[in-house]
Coordinates of C-alpha atoms and ligand atoms in Angstrom, one line a residue:
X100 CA 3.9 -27.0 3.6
X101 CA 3.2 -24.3 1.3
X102 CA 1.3 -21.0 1.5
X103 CA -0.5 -19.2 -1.8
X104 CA -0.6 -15.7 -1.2
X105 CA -2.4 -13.0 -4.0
X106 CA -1.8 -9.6 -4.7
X107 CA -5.2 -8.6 -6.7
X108 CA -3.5 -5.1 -7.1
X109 CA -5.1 -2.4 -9.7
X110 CA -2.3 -3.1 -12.7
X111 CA -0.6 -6.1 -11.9
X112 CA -1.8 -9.8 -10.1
X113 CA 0.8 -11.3 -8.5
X114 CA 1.0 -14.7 -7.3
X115 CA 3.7 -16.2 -5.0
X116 CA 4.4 -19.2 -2.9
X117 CA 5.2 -19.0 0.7
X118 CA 6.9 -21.3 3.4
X119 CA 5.9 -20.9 6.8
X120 CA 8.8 -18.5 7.5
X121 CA 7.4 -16.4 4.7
X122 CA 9.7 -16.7 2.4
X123 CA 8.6 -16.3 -1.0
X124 CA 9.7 -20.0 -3.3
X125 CA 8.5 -18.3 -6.5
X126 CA 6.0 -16.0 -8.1
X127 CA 4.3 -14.9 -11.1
X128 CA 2.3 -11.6 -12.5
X129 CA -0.3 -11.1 -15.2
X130 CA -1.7 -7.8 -16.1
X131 CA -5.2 -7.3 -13.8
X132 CA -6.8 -5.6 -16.9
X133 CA -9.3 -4.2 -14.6
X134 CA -12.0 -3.6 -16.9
X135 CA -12.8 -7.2 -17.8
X136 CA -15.2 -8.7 -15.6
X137 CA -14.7 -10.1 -12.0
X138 CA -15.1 -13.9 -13.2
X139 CA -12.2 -13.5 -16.0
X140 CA -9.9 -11.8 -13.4
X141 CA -10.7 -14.4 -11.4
X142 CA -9.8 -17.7 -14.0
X143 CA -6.3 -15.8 -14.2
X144 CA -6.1 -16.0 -10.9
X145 CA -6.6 -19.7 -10.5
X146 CA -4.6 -20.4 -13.8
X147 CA -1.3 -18.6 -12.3
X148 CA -1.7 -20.3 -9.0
X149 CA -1.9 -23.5 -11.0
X150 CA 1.1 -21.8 -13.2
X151 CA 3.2 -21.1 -9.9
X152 CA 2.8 -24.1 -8.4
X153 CA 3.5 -26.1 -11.0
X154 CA 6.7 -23.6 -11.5
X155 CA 7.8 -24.4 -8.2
X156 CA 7.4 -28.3 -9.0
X157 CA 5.2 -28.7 -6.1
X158 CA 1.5 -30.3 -6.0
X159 CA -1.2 -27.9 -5.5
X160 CA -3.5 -30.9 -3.9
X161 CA -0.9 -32.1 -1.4
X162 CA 1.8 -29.3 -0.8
X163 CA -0.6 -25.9 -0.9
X164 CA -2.5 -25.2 2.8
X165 CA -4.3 -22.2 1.3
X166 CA -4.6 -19.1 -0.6
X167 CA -4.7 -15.8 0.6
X168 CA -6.1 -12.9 -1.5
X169 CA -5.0 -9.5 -0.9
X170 CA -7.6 -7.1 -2.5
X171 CA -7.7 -3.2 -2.9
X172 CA -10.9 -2.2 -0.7
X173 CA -13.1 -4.1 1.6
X174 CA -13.7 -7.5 1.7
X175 CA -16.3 -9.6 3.2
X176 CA -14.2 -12.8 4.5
X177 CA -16.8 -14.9 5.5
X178 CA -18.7 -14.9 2.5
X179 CA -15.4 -14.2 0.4
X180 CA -16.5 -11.2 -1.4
X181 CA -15.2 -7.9 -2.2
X182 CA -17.8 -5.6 -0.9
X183 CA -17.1 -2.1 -2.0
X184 CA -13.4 -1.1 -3.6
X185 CA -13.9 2.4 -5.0
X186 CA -11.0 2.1 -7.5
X187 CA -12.2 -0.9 -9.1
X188 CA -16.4 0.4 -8.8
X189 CA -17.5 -3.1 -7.2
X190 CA -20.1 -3.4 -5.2
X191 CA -20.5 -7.0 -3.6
X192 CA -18.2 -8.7 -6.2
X193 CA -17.6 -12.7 -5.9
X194 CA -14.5 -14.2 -5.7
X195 CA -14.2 -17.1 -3.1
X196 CA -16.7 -19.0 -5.0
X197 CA -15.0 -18.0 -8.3
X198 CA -12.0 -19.1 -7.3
X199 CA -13.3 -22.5 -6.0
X200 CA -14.6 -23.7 -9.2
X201 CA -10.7 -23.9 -10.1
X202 CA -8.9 -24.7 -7.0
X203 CA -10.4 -26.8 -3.8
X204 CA -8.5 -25.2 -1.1
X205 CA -9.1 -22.8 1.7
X206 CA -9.5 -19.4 0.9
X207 CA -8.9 -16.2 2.4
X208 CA -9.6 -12.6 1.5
X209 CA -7.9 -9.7 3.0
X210 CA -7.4 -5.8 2.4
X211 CA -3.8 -5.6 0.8
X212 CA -2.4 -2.9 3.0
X213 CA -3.9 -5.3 5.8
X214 CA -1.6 -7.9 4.4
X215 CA 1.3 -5.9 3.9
X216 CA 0.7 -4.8 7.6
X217 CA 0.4 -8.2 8.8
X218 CA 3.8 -8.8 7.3
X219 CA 5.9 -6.0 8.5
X220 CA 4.6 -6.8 11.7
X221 CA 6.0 -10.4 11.6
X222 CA 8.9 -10.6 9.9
X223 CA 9.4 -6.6 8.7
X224 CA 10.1 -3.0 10.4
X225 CA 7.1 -3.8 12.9
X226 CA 8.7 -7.3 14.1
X227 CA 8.7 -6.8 18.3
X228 CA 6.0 -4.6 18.4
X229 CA 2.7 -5.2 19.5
X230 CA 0.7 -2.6 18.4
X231 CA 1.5 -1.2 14.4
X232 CA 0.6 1.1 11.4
X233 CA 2.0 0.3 8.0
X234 CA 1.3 2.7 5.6
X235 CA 1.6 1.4 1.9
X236 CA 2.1 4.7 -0.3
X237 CA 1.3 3.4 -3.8
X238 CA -1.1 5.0 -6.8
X239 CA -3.1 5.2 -3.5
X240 CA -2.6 5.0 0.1
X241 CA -3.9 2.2 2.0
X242 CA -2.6 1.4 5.6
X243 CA -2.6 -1.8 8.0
X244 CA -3.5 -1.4 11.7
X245 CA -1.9 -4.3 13.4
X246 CA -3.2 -4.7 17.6
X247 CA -1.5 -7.1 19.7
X248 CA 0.2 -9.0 16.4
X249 CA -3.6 -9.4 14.6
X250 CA -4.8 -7.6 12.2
X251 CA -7.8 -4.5 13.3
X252 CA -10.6 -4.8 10.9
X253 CA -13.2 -2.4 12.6
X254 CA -17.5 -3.7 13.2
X255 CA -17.1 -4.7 9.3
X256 CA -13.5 -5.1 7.8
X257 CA -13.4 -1.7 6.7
X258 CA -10.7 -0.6 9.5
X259 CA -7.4 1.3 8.6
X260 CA -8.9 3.3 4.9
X261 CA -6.2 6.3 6.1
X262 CA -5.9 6.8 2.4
X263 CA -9.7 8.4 3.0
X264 CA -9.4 10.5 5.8
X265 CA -9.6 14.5 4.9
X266 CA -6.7 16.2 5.4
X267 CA -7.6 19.4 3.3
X268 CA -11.4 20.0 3.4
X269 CA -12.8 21.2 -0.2
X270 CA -9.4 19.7 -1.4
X271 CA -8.2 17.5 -4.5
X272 CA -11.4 15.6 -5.6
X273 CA -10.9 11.9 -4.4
X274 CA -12.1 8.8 -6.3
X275 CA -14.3 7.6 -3.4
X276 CA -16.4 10.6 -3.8
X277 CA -14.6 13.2 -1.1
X278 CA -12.0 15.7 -1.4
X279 CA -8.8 16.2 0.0
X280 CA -8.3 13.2 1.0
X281 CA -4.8 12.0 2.4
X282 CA -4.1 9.7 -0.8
X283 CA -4.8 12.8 -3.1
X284 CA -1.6 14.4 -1.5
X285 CA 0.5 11.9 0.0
X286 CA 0.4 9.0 -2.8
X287 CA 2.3 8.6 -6.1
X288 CA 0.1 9.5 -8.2
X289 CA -0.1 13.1 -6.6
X290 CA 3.6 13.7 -6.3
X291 CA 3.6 12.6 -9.6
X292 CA 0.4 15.1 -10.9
X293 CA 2.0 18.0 -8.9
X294 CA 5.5 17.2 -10.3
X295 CA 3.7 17.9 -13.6
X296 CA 1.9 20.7 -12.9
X297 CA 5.6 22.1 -11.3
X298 CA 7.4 21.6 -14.3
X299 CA 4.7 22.9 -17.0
X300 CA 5.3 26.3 -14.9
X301 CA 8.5 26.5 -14.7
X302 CA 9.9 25.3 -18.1
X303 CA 13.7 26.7 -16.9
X304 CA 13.3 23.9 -13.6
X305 CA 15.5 20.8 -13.8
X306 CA 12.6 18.9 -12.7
X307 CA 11.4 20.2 -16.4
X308 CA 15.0 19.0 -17.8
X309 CA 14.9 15.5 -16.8
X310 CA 12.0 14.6 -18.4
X311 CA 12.8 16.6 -21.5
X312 CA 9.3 18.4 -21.2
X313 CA 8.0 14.7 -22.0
X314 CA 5.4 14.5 -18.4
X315 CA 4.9 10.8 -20.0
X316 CA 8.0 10.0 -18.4
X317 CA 7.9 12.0 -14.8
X318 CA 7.9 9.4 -12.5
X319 CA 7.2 9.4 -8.4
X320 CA 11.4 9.8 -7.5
X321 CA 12.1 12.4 -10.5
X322 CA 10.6 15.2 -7.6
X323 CA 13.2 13.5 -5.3
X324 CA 16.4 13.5 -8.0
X325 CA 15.9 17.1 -8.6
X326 CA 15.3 18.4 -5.4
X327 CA 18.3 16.2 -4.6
X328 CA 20.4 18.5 -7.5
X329 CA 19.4 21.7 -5.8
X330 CA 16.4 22.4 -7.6
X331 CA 14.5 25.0 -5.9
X332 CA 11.1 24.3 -7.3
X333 CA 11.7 20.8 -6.2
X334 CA 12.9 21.3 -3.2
X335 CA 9.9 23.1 -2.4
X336 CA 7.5 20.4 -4.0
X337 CA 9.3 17.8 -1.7
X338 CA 8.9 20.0 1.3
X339 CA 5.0 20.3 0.7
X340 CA 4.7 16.6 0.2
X341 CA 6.7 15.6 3.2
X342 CA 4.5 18.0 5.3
X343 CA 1.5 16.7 3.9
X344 CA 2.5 13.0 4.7
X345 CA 3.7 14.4 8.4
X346 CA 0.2 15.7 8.3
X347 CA -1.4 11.8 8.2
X348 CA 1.2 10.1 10.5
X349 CA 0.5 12.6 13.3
X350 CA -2.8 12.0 12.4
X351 CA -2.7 8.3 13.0
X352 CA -0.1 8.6 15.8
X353 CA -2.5 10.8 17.9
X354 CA -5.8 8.7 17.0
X355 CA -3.9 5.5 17.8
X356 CA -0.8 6.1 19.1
X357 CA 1.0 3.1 17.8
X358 CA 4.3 1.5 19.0
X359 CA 5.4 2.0 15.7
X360 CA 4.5 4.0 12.1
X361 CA 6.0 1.8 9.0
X362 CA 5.7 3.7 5.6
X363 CA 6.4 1.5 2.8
X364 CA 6.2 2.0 -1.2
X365 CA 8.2 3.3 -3.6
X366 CA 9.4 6.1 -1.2
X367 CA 11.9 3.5 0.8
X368 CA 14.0 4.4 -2.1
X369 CA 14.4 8.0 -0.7
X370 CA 15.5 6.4 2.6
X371 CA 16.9 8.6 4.9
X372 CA 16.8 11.8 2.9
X373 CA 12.5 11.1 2.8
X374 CA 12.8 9.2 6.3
X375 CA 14.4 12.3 8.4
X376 CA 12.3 14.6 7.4
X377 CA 9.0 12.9 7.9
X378 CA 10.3 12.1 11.0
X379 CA 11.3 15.8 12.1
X380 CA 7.8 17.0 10.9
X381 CA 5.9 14.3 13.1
X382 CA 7.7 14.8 16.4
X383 CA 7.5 18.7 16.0
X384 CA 3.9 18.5 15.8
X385 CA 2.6 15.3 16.8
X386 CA 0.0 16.2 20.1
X387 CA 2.3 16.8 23.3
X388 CA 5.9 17.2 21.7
X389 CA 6.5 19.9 24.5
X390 CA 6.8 16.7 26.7
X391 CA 9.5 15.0 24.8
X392 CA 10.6 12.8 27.8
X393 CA 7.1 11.5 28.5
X394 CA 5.1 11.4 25.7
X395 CA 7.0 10.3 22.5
X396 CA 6.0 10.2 18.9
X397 CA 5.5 6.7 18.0
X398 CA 8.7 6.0 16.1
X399 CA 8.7 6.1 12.5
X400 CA 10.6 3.3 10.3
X401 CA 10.2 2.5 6.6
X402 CA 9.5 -0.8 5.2
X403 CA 11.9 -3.6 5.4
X404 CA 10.0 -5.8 2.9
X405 CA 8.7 -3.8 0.4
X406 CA 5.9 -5.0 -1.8
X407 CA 5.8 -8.7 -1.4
X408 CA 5.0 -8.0 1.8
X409 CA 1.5 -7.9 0.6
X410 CA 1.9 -11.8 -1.5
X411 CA 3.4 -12.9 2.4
X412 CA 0.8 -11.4 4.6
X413 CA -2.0 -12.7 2.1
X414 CA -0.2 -16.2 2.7
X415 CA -0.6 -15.9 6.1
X416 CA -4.5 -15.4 6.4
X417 CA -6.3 -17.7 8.8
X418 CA -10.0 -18.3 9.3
Ligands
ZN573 ZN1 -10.9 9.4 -0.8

């Protein structure tokens, strides 16, 4: 039997189907065009599962258990409904019953970094752990807290929104409605703003070279490849933004002190040259790292599925 699992993500929706080892058969993506309404984001959703399926030259009546819907914010998953996601501005949005009208299956709704958490935890960087944090650095940062193999959804799903927690207090203005939250310094789209902002300074910078003083085309590892040439200004960029993501993983390892912290995203890319440095930062200041033979930081892996791991957990939601 087969699994649907959804990635309602901000740009892209992407549709794949998974076996119960989570391997992903086959997917699809169509542009989420987010400023259409819910019910024709929905419809797309139901014609590529229909698409996929068929794609995959299986029977969506006889082959398909269920679909799983990873969504960015909070979902209600009883009544199926996206309750509050700040980047998209819903507020109690349907999509269970939506989705029905198309497709007669079971269906489950999730927080994507949930799902990606769920999935690093099974088959991923989390696998023999009982107790994980997945962090999902994208255009935002959302994170997974994964307790004895399930995920933690708090009194009412909203659990594991790291991405909001204030790590500079009157800082960067945030899209929920704070400042200085952790996604306004440790995501993407803020190495990528303060990558700009480097380069527009310091017009001499290679950073300012590769892009050919075109900031169209700065993109998240262009801060990386120049520090990575020797560029000072870069180097010093990609100091400040490892220290701020340090900042959040010593956050979350002294809140919850997890077996394990799995950053995934674009970053994995960096590997080691991101990974040992993050890592250096958190056990230098994580709470107690004078007692380094009794009270270790949690250790610190990146992702070893990358971003279907949010199509794979999605398959995986139960009631
Ligand atoms: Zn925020």
């Amino acid at each position: 039997m087969y699994y649907l699992g959804v990635n309602f993500g901000r740009t892209v929706i992407t549709v794949g189907v998974v076996d119960e080892n989570g391997e992903i058969i086959i997917k699809g993506s169509v542009p989420t065009l987010k400023y259409r309404g819910i019910e024709d984001i929905v419809k797309d959703i139901a014609t590529l599962c229909i698409r996929v399926v068929n794609n995959a030259k299986l029977n969506i009546d006889k082959d398909i258990v269920s679909i799983g819907i990873a969504i960015t914010g909070i979902p209600d998953k009883k009544d199926g409904t996206i309750v509050y996601s700040s980047y998209f501005d819903y507020h109690t949005v349907q999509v269970k019953s939506i989705l029905k009208q198309y497709i007669n299956l079971p269906i489950y709704i999730e927080n994507d970094a949930n799902c990606y958490g769920l999935a690093e935890s099974r088959w991923g960087a989390a696998k023999g752990f009982k107790n994980s944090v997945t962090v999902n650095i994208g255009q935002g940062v959302g994170a997974g807290i994964i307790v004895d193999g399930k995920i933690y959804n708090g009194a009412f799903s909203g659990a594991g929104e790291l991405g909001h927690h204030v790590i500079v207090v009157d800082g960067e203005p945030c899209h929920c409605g704070r400042r200085g939250c952790w996604e306004c310094y440790a995501s993407e789209d803020a190495l990528i703003r303060d990558a700009k902002i480097l380069s527009i300074k310091y017009p001499k910078s290679e950073i300012f070279k590769m892009v050919n003083g075109d900031f169209r085309v700065m993109s998240y590892n262009t801060p990386f490849e120049a520090a990575k040439m020797g560029d000072k200004y870069a180097v010093e960029l990609i100091n400040k933004y490892i220290k701020y993501m340090a900042v959040g993983v010593i956050n979350i390892a002294n809140i919850l002190q997890p077996d394990v912290i799995v950053i995934g995203g674009k970053v994995m890319e960096q590997g080691e040259y991101f990974l040992d440095s993050l890592k250096n930062e958190v056990e230098k200041h994580h709470y107690g790292d004078h007692l380094s033979n009794t009270l270790r930081a949690p250790e610190i892996k990146l992702s070893q599925i990358g971003y279907d791991a949010i199509i794979m957990g999605a398959a995986m939601l139960r009631e």
